[in-house]
């Protein structure tokens, strides 16, 4: 930022945009099109081209906008990426969660740090990119429903593949206090439904207890969890080092003396490598179909076991020679690489060959909580990273 004045203006503008963004109630699963149109308009006025991708009902939208290079070079394009959805609010806020409120050095509001703060910075900085002699494209990627197992981003990624955008450097501005995050485990969530045959408890052989088959399924999961430990990679960077598995709940049955015809199990696994997810699901599905379902059908042919995928957030793998991490390190002087326990869209971009780093303003400590806030100074740090990116993206 060249002068004190422009940097103040830039900061004030990012606060103003963040205030606007927080006012859109973009809770995951709900319509986010007003927010997307707001972003699209800002970028279009600056000469960006853009396209949108949608969910099946066309209610929720991803935006991908591009400020084209004026002097195209061999430099990889940069993607500034954030999700537009926020988690729901519970009671107990001291301020209106959808009205940005500044107190001392903090700005309060749902999404302030996770992650409308980053989106606001990118939009505030966009006018500077648009005036610069860019020698590479700068993309702005704003997705829907990240918080519910990354539902929006895969739809965008498919479109990027179709359009041949498979190379580049992606910065995902999740709140990391501007630290470099270069890996996280995957997060796969499932619900498995069991349907058997109801009956009187005095004649168990005449019914098919969904609860009992669900219990055997859970036992199998626990047995497979031990196998996952044995598969732990030697050089794992995670804690714990192996893929984990957890049973979140078992729901079924109506009375002591009734054979339950319905039961479902909520469970999740966090694979350290993709192969663990494949292994686990392969073994589990085989057991469910070849052992459990076969037994169930002997008594009641219409019995069923259905595994529903709630979400499969791809893991983000450490890349020692990551262009994205190097770029951020060069600009911030921070060479430390860390891993986190939360999932992001990073693995999805990485999967199609885009070098990706997670680095953004604010702290994950405040995310998803009552009285979520961002320390205003974090916005300044983010703006200065964006300024550094400008420096790396103009022809001399
Ligand atoms: Zn987030």
Short mmCIF file of C-alpha atoms and ligand atoms in Angstrom, two decimals:
data_model
loop_
_atom_site.label_atom_id
_atom_site.label_comp_id
_atom_site.label_asym_id
_atom_site.label_seq_id
_atom_site.Cartn_x
_atom_site.Cartn_y
_atom_site.Cartn_z
CA UNK A 1 0.00 0.00 0.00
CA UNK A 2 1.64 3.11 -1.21
CA UNK A 3 0.51 5.79 1.21
CA UNK A 4 -0.96 5.95 4.69
CA UNK A 5 -4.14 7.36 3.18
CA UNK A 6 -4.86 4.57 0.75
CA UNK A 7 -4.19 1.96 3.39
CA UNK A 8 -6.68 3.60 5.77
CA UNK A 9 -9.21 3.80 2.99
CA UNK A 10 -8.64 0.18 2.11
CA UNK A 11 -9.08 -0.94 5.70
CA UNK A 12 -12.24 1.14 6.16
CA UNK A 13 -13.61 -0.29 2.97
CA UNK A 14 -12.95 -3.85 4.10
CA UNK A 15 -14.84 -3.13 7.35
CA UNK A 16 -17.73 -1.65 5.38
CA UNK A 17 -17.90 -4.67 3.07
CA UNK A 18 -17.63 -7.06 6.01
CA UNK A 19 -20.55 -5.24 7.63
CA UNK A 20 -22.60 -5.73 4.46
CA UNK A 21 -21.63 -9.40 4.20
CA UNK A 22 -22.58 -10.17 7.81
CA UNK A 23 -26.04 -8.67 7.20
CA UNK A 24 -26.78 -11.43 4.64
CA UNK A 25 -28.08 -14.37 6.71
CA UNK A 26 -26.29 -17.01 4.72
CA UNK A 27 -26.70 -19.94 7.11
CA UNK A 28 -25.64 -23.21 5.49
CA UNK A 29 -28.42 -24.79 3.47
CA UNK A 30 -30.21 -21.50 2.91
CA UNK A 31 -30.39 -19.18 -0.08
CA UNK A 32 -27.11 -17.26 -0.46
CA UNK A 33 -27.88 -15.65 -3.83
CA UNK A 34 -28.22 -12.07 -2.51
CA UNK A 35 -24.73 -12.19 -1.05
CA UNK A 36 -23.35 -13.75 -4.25
CA UNK A 37 -25.00 -11.06 -6.39
CA UNK A 38 -23.52 -8.39 -4.12
CA UNK A 39 -20.01 -9.80 -4.65
CA UNK A 40 -20.58 -10.34 -8.37
CA UNK A 41 -21.63 -6.73 -8.85
CA UNK A 42 -18.58 -5.32 -7.09
CA UNK A 43 -16.27 -7.46 -9.23
CA UNK A 44 -18.15 -6.91 -12.51
CA UNK A 45 -17.90 -3.13 -12.09
CA UNK A 46 -14.14 -3.63 -11.95
CA UNK A 47 -14.18 -5.50 -15.25
CA UNK A 48 -14.17 -9.06 -13.93
CA UNK A 49 -15.79 -11.87 -15.87
CA UNK A 50 -17.66 -14.44 -13.83
CA UNK A 51 -19.75 -17.57 -13.85
CA UNK A 52 -22.05 -19.16 -11.31
CA UNK A 53 -22.75 -22.77 -10.44
CA UNK A 54 -25.79 -23.92 -8.50
CA UNK A 55 -27.29 -26.63 -6.34
CA UNK A 56 -30.16 -28.70 -7.79
CA UNK A 57 -32.82 -26.24 -6.65
CA UNK A 58 -30.84 -23.24 -7.96
CA UNK A 59 -31.21 -21.71 -4.52
CA UNK A 60 -27.59 -21.78 -3.48
CA UNK A 61 -24.83 -20.39 -5.62
CA UNK A 62 -21.06 -20.53 -6.11
CA UNK A 63 -19.37 -17.56 -7.77
CA UNK A 64 -16.11 -17.70 -9.68
CA UNK A 65 -14.93 -14.32 -10.98
CA UNK A 66 -11.75 -13.41 -12.81
CA UNK A 67 -9.69 -10.27 -13.25
CA UNK A 68 -7.77 -11.12 -16.39
CA UNK A 69 -4.04 -10.51 -16.80
CA UNK A 70 -3.28 -7.41 -18.86
CA UNK A 71 0.12 -8.82 -19.72
CA UNK A 72 -0.30 -12.59 -19.73
CA UNK A 73 2.83 -14.45 -18.63
CA UNK A 74 3.69 -17.97 -17.59
CA UNK A 75 2.88 -17.22 -13.95
CA UNK A 76 0.20 -19.43 -12.44
CA UNK A 77 -3.13 -17.76 -11.78
CA UNK A 78 -4.09 -17.07 -8.18
CA UNK A 79 -7.38 -18.16 -6.68
CA UNK A 80 -8.62 -16.36 -3.56
CA UNK A 81 -11.17 -18.70 -2.09
CA UNK A 82 -13.75 -18.45 0.68
CA UNK A 83 -17.07 -20.02 1.66
CA UNK A 84 -20.07 -17.73 1.99
CA UNK A 85 -22.12 -19.82 4.42
CA UNK A 86 -22.06 -19.48 8.19
CA UNK A 87 -23.12 -21.86 10.95
CA UNK A 88 -26.47 -21.20 12.69
CA UNK A 89 -26.64 -18.93 15.73
CA UNK A 90 -27.72 -20.08 19.15
CA UNK A 91 -29.15 -17.90 21.93
CA UNK A 92 -26.90 -15.87 24.17
CA UNK A 93 -25.25 -13.35 21.84
CA UNK A 94 -24.48 -9.96 23.37
CA UNK A 95 -25.00 -8.27 20.01
CA UNK A 96 -27.24 -8.99 17.02
CA UNK A 97 -25.24 -11.69 15.20
CA UNK A 98 -26.25 -10.29 11.81
CA UNK A 99 -25.34 -6.69 12.58
CA UNK A 100 -21.58 -6.11 12.56
CA UNK A 101 -20.68 -4.39 15.81
CA UNK A 102 -17.28 -2.91 16.57
CA UNK A 103 -16.13 -2.84 20.18
CA UNK A 104 -12.59 -1.71 20.86
CA UNK A 105 -10.30 -3.68 18.55
CA UNK A 106 -12.84 -6.33 17.54
CA UNK A 107 -15.68 -6.67 15.09
CA UNK A 108 -18.50 -8.99 16.24
CA UNK A 109 -20.93 -10.86 14.00
CA UNK A 110 -21.69 -14.33 12.68
CA UNK A 111 -19.09 -15.12 10.03
CA UNK A 112 -16.76 -12.28 11.12
CA UNK A 113 -13.81 -14.68 11.20
CA UNK A 114 -15.30 -17.80 9.54
CA UNK A 115 -14.96 -16.50 6.94
CA UNK A 116 -16.55 -13.33 5.68
CA UNK A 117 -13.56 -11.34 6.98
CA UNK A 118 -11.38 -12.85 4.28
CA UNK A 119 -13.99 -12.38 1.57
CA UNK A 120 -14.37 -8.72 2.59
CA UNK A 121 -10.61 -8.18 2.31
CA UNK A 122 -10.49 -9.71 -1.18
CA UNK A 123 -13.40 -7.54 -2.36
CA UNK A 124 -11.88 -4.42 -0.80
CA UNK A 125 -8.59 -5.13 -2.53
CA UNK A 126 -10.11 -6.00 -5.93
CA UNK A 127 -10.15 -2.37 -7.21
CA UNK A 128 -6.36 -2.26 -6.75
CA UNK A 129 -5.88 -5.50 -8.67
CA UNK A 130 -8.14 -4.21 -11.44
CA UNK A 131 -5.99 -1.09 -11.89
CA UNK A 132 -2.68 -2.96 -11.71
CA UNK A 133 -0.76 -4.25 -14.72
CA UNK A 134 -1.50 -7.83 -13.78
CA UNK A 135 0.62 -10.44 -15.48
CA UNK A 136 -1.50 -13.30 -14.23
CA UNK A 137 -5.20 -13.87 -13.70
CA UNK A 138 -6.61 -13.32 -10.24
CA UNK A 139 -9.69 -15.42 -9.48
CA UNK A 140 -12.23 -14.92 -6.72
CA UNK A 141 -13.96 -18.10 -5.62
CA UNK A 142 -16.92 -17.87 -3.25
CA UNK A 143 -18.72 -21.10 -2.46
CA UNK A 144 -21.88 -22.20 -0.62
CA UNK A 145 -22.39 -24.80 2.11
CA UNK A 146 -18.84 -25.51 3.18
CA UNK A 147 -19.91 -25.94 6.79
CA UNK A 148 -22.18 -28.84 5.88
CA UNK A 149 -19.45 -31.12 4.53
CA UNK A 150 -18.32 -29.01 1.54
CA UNK A 151 -21.40 -29.42 -0.61
CA UNK A 152 -20.93 -26.37 -2.84
CA UNK A 153 -17.26 -26.55 -3.76
CA UNK A 154 -17.35 -29.91 -5.63
CA UNK A 155 -19.92 -28.42 -8.03
CA UNK A 156 -17.57 -25.51 -8.72
CA UNK A 157 -14.58 -27.84 -9.08
CA UNK A 158 -16.41 -29.87 -11.76
CA UNK A 159 -16.97 -26.66 -13.72
CA UNK A 160 -13.33 -25.60 -13.31
CA UNK A 161 -12.28 -28.96 -14.77
CA UNK A 162 -14.61 -28.43 -17.73
CA UNK A 163 -13.18 -24.97 -18.32
CA UNK A 164 -9.63 -26.24 -18.11
CA UNK A 165 -8.75 -24.29 -14.95
CA UNK A 166 -6.60 -27.00 -13.40
CA UNK A 167 -3.42 -25.15 -12.64
CA UNK A 168 -2.81 -22.36 -10.22
CA UNK A 169 -2.23 -21.27 -6.67
CA UNK A 170 -5.16 -21.23 -4.29
CA UNK A 171 -5.33 -19.40 -0.98
CA UNK A 172 -8.19 -20.51 1.22
CA UNK A 173 -8.76 -17.77 3.77
CA UNK A 174 -10.11 -19.85 6.66
CA UNK A 175 -9.20 -18.26 10.00
CA UNK A 176 -5.62 -19.31 10.84
CA UNK A 177 -4.33 -16.02 12.28
CA UNK A 178 -2.57 -15.70 8.91
CA UNK A 179 -0.47 -18.79 9.68
CA UNK A 180 0.27 -21.33 6.98
CA UNK A 181 -1.75 -24.54 7.17
CA UNK A 182 -0.70 -27.16 4.64
CA UNK A 183 -2.55 -30.32 5.67
CA UNK A 184 -5.59 -31.75 7.41
CA UNK A 185 -7.31 -35.12 7.58
CA UNK A 186 -10.38 -35.90 5.52
CA UNK A 187 -13.77 -35.93 7.22
CA UNK A 188 -16.36 -38.43 6.01
CA UNK A 189 -19.80 -38.54 7.62
CA UNK A 190 -22.41 -41.25 7.10
CA UNK A 191 -25.79 -42.40 8.32
CA UNK A 192 -26.63 -46.07 7.89
CA UNK A 193 -30.32 -47.06 7.95
CA UNK A 194 -31.56 -50.52 8.90
CA UNK A 195 -35.06 -51.72 8.09
CA UNK A 196 -36.30 -55.04 9.39
CA UNK A 197 -39.63 -56.43 10.48
CA UNK A 198 -41.54 -55.40 13.60
CA UNK A 199 -43.07 -58.02 15.87
CA UNK A 200 -43.82 -59.08 19.42
CA UNK A 201 -40.75 -59.44 21.60
CA UNK A 202 -41.95 -62.86 22.76
CA UNK A 203 -41.24 -64.23 19.27
CA UNK A 204 -37.87 -62.79 18.21
CA UNK A 205 -37.51 -65.38 15.43
CA UNK A 206 -40.58 -64.00 13.63
CA UNK A 207 -39.24 -60.46 13.34
CA UNK A 208 -36.05 -58.81 12.13
CA UNK A 209 -34.67 -56.48 14.76
CA UNK A 210 -33.14 -53.44 13.08
CA UNK A 211 -31.55 -52.52 16.41
CA UNK A 212 -29.73 -55.84 16.69
CA UNK A 213 -28.37 -55.67 13.14
CA UNK A 214 -27.33 -52.06 13.70
CA UNK A 215 -25.44 -53.20 16.82
CA UNK A 216 -23.57 -55.84 14.85
CA UNK A 217 -22.74 -53.16 12.28
CA UNK A 218 -21.37 -50.92 15.02
CA UNK A 219 -19.26 -53.80 16.33
CA UNK A 220 -17.83 -54.22 12.85
CA UNK A 221 -16.99 -50.50 12.77
CA UNK A 222 -15.14 -50.81 16.08
CA UNK A 223 -13.25 -53.84 14.77
CA UNK A 224 -12.28 -51.89 11.64
CA UNK A 225 -11.16 -48.97 13.79
CA UNK A 226 -8.41 -51.21 15.18
CA UNK A 227 -7.38 -52.10 11.62
CA UNK A 228 -7.10 -48.38 10.83
CA UNK A 229 -4.63 -48.02 13.70
CA UNK A 230 -2.51 -50.79 12.24
CA UNK A 231 -2.52 -48.99 8.88
CA UNK A 232 -1.08 -45.80 10.41
CA UNK A 233 1.54 -44.33 8.03
CA UNK A 234 5.07 -44.29 9.52
CA UNK A 235 5.69 -40.63 8.74
CA UNK A 236 2.22 -39.37 9.70
CA UNK A 237 2.09 -35.66 10.58
CA UNK A 238 -1.22 -35.95 12.41
CA UNK A 239 -2.30 -36.42 15.99
CA UNK A 240 -3.40 -39.13 16.41
CA UNK A 241 -1.28 -40.43 13.53
CA UNK A 242 -3.88 -42.87 12.17
CA UNK A 243 -7.32 -42.52 10.63
CA UNK A 244 -9.97 -42.23 13.32
CA UNK A 245 -13.52 -43.55 13.46
CA UNK A 246 -16.31 -42.54 15.78
CA UNK A 247 -19.92 -43.56 16.37
CA UNK A 248 -22.00 -40.44 16.92
CA UNK A 249 -25.35 -42.08 17.70
CA UNK A 250 -27.66 -45.07 17.42
CA UNK A 251 -31.37 -44.42 17.14
CA UNK A 252 -34.06 -47.08 17.06
CA UNK A 253 -36.85 -48.90 18.83
CA UNK A 254 -40.13 -47.88 20.44
CA UNK A 255 -40.72 -50.17 23.43
CA UNK A 256 -39.22 -52.94 25.55
CA UNK A 257 -41.59 -55.52 24.14
CA UNK A 258 -41.55 -54.57 20.46
CA UNK A 259 -39.04 -55.79 17.89
CA UNK A 260 -37.71 -52.62 16.29
CA UNK A 261 -38.18 -52.44 12.53
CA UNK A 262 -36.11 -49.28 12.14
CA UNK A 263 -32.74 -48.11 13.39
CA UNK A 264 -30.04 -45.80 12.14
CA UNK A 265 -26.42 -45.21 13.03
CA UNK A 266 -24.56 -41.91 12.66
CA UNK A 267 -20.82 -42.33 12.28
CA UNK A 268 -17.79 -40.60 10.85
CA UNK A 269 -14.22 -41.32 9.91
CA UNK A 270 -11.24 -38.99 9.45
CA UNK A 271 -8.84 -40.66 7.05
CA UNK A 272 -5.16 -39.65 7.01
CA UNK A 273 -4.92 -41.06 3.50
CA UNK A 274 -7.67 -41.58 0.96
CA UNK A 275 -6.90 -45.31 0.76
CA UNK A 276 -8.07 -45.75 4.36
CA UNK A 277 -11.51 -44.43 3.42
CA UNK A 278 -11.67 -46.83 0.48
CA UNK A 279 -10.49 -49.74 2.63
CA UNK A 280 -12.95 -49.01 5.42
CA UNK A 281 -15.99 -48.58 3.19
CA UNK A 282 -15.06 -51.64 1.14
CA UNK A 283 -14.83 -53.93 4.18
CA UNK A 284 -17.90 -52.45 5.79
CA UNK A 285 -20.16 -52.64 2.73
CA UNK A 286 -19.07 -56.22 2.13
CA UNK A 287 -19.97 -57.21 5.68
CA UNK A 288 -23.29 -55.36 5.55
CA UNK A 289 -24.40 -56.90 2.27
CA UNK A 290 -22.91 -60.39 2.44
CA UNK A 291 -23.42 -61.15 6.12
CA UNK A 292 -26.00 -58.91 7.76
CA UNK A 293 -28.42 -58.35 4.90
CA UNK A 294 -28.31 -62.01 3.89
CA UNK A 295 -29.34 -62.98 7.43
CA UNK A 296 -32.07 -60.34 7.57
CA UNK A 297 -33.58 -61.44 4.27
CA UNK A 298 -33.86 -65.06 5.40
CA UNK A 299 -36.68 -63.92 7.69
CA UNK A 300 -37.96 -60.87 5.82
CA UNK A 301 -37.02 -60.49 2.14
CA UNK A 302 -37.80 -56.75 2.10
CA UNK A 303 -35.18 -55.95 4.77
CA UNK A 304 -32.69 -53.29 3.81
CA UNK A 305 -29.46 -51.59 4.82
CA UNK A 306 -28.80 -48.22 3.26
CA UNK A 307 -25.67 -46.16 3.83
CA UNK A 308 -26.18 -42.48 3.09
CA UNK A 309 -23.20 -40.21 2.57
CA UNK A 310 -23.72 -37.00 4.55
CA UNK A 311 -20.45 -35.58 3.28
CA UNK A 312 -16.98 -36.66 2.28
CA UNK A 313 -14.58 -33.77 2.83
CA UNK A 314 -11.38 -34.68 1.05
CA UNK A 315 -8.20 -34.62 3.10
CA UNK A 316 -5.56 -31.99 2.39
CA UNK A 317 -2.12 -33.55 1.90
CA UNK A 318 1.18 -31.95 2.76
CA UNK A 319 3.20 -31.06 -0.34
CA UNK A 320 6.82 -30.33 0.51
CA UNK A 321 7.28 -28.30 -2.66
CA UNK A 322 4.02 -26.39 -2.45
CA UNK A 323 4.02 -23.27 -4.64
CA UNK A 324 1.16 -21.86 -2.62
CA UNK A 325 2.98 -22.19 0.72
CA UNK A 326 6.15 -20.77 -0.79
CA UNK A 327 4.29 -17.74 -2.11
CA UNK A 328 2.79 -16.97 1.30
CA UNK A 329 6.10 -17.62 3.08
CA UNK A 330 7.88 -15.22 0.76
CA UNK A 331 5.34 -12.52 1.52
CA UNK A 332 4.95 -12.99 5.26
CA UNK A 333 8.42 -14.27 6.14
CA UNK A 334 6.77 -17.11 8.04
CA UNK A 335 8.21 -20.50 7.08
CA UNK A 336 6.34 -22.59 9.62
CA UNK A 337 3.87 -25.16 8.30
CA UNK A 338 1.09 -26.44 10.55
CA UNK A 339 -1.73 -28.95 10.39
CA UNK A 340 -5.25 -28.40 11.74
CA UNK A 341 -8.04 -30.60 12.97
CA UNK A 342 -10.81 -28.91 11.01
CA UNK A 343 -11.72 -29.66 7.39
CA UNK A 344 -11.65 -27.18 4.50
CA UNK A 345 -12.14 -27.08 0.74
CA UNK A 346 -8.36 -27.27 0.25
CA UNK A 347 -8.26 -30.97 -0.66
CA UNK A 348 -10.77 -30.42 -3.46
CA UNK A 349 -8.62 -27.79 -5.17
CA UNK A 350 -5.49 -29.83 -4.55
CA UNK A 351 -7.11 -32.88 -6.15
CA UNK A 352 -7.34 -31.17 -9.55
CA UNK A 353 -3.71 -30.05 -9.44
CA UNK A 354 -4.03 -26.60 -7.92
CA UNK A 355 -1.36 -25.83 -5.33
CA UNK A 356 -3.26 -24.84 -2.20
CA UNK A 357 -2.63 -23.28 1.18
CA UNK A 358 -5.02 -22.45 4.02
CA UNK A 359 -4.21 -19.00 5.41
CA UNK A 360 -6.58 -16.29 6.51
CA UNK A 361 -7.44 -13.63 9.06
CA UNK A 362 -8.96 -14.31 12.48
CA UNK A 363 -8.82 -17.29 14.77
CA UNK A 364 -10.63 -20.61 14.57
CA UNK A 365 -11.05 -20.23 18.35
CA UNK A 366 -13.85 -17.76 17.71
CA UNK A 367 -15.46 -19.66 14.84
CA UNK A 368 -18.85 -21.35 15.35
CA UNK A 369 -19.22 -19.69 18.75
CA UNK A 370 -21.49 -17.20 20.48
CA UNK A 371 -20.11 -13.67 20.06
CA UNK A 372 -17.90 -14.64 17.10
CA UNK A 373 -15.48 -11.83 16.32
CA UNK A 374 -12.44 -10.89 14.31
CA UNK A 375 -9.64 -8.75 15.67
CA UNK A 376 -9.53 -5.77 13.30
CA UNK A 377 -5.78 -5.94 13.04
CA UNK A 378 -6.17 -9.34 11.35
CA UNK A 379 -7.96 -7.65 8.46
CA UNK A 380 -4.97 -5.34 8.07
CA UNK A 381 -2.62 -8.32 7.98
CA UNK A 382 -4.75 -9.97 5.34
CA UNK A 383 -4.83 -6.78 3.24
CA UNK A 384 -1.07 -6.61 3.41
CA UNK A 385 -0.83 -10.23 2.16
CA UNK A 386 -3.12 -9.30 -0.74
CA UNK A 387 -0.87 -6.32 -1.40
CA UNK A 388 2.12 -8.66 -1.48
CA UNK A 389 0.30 -10.82 -4.00
CA UNK A 390 -0.17 -7.75 -6.17
CA UNK A 391 3.58 -7.18 -6.00
CA UNK A 392 4.11 -10.74 -7.27
CA UNK A 393 1.53 -10.36 -10.01
CA UNK A 394 2.58 -7.28 -11.96
CA UNK A 395 4.98 -7.01 -14.83
CA UNK A 396 7.86 -4.66 -14.26
ZN1 LIG B 1 -14.87 -21.93 7.62
#
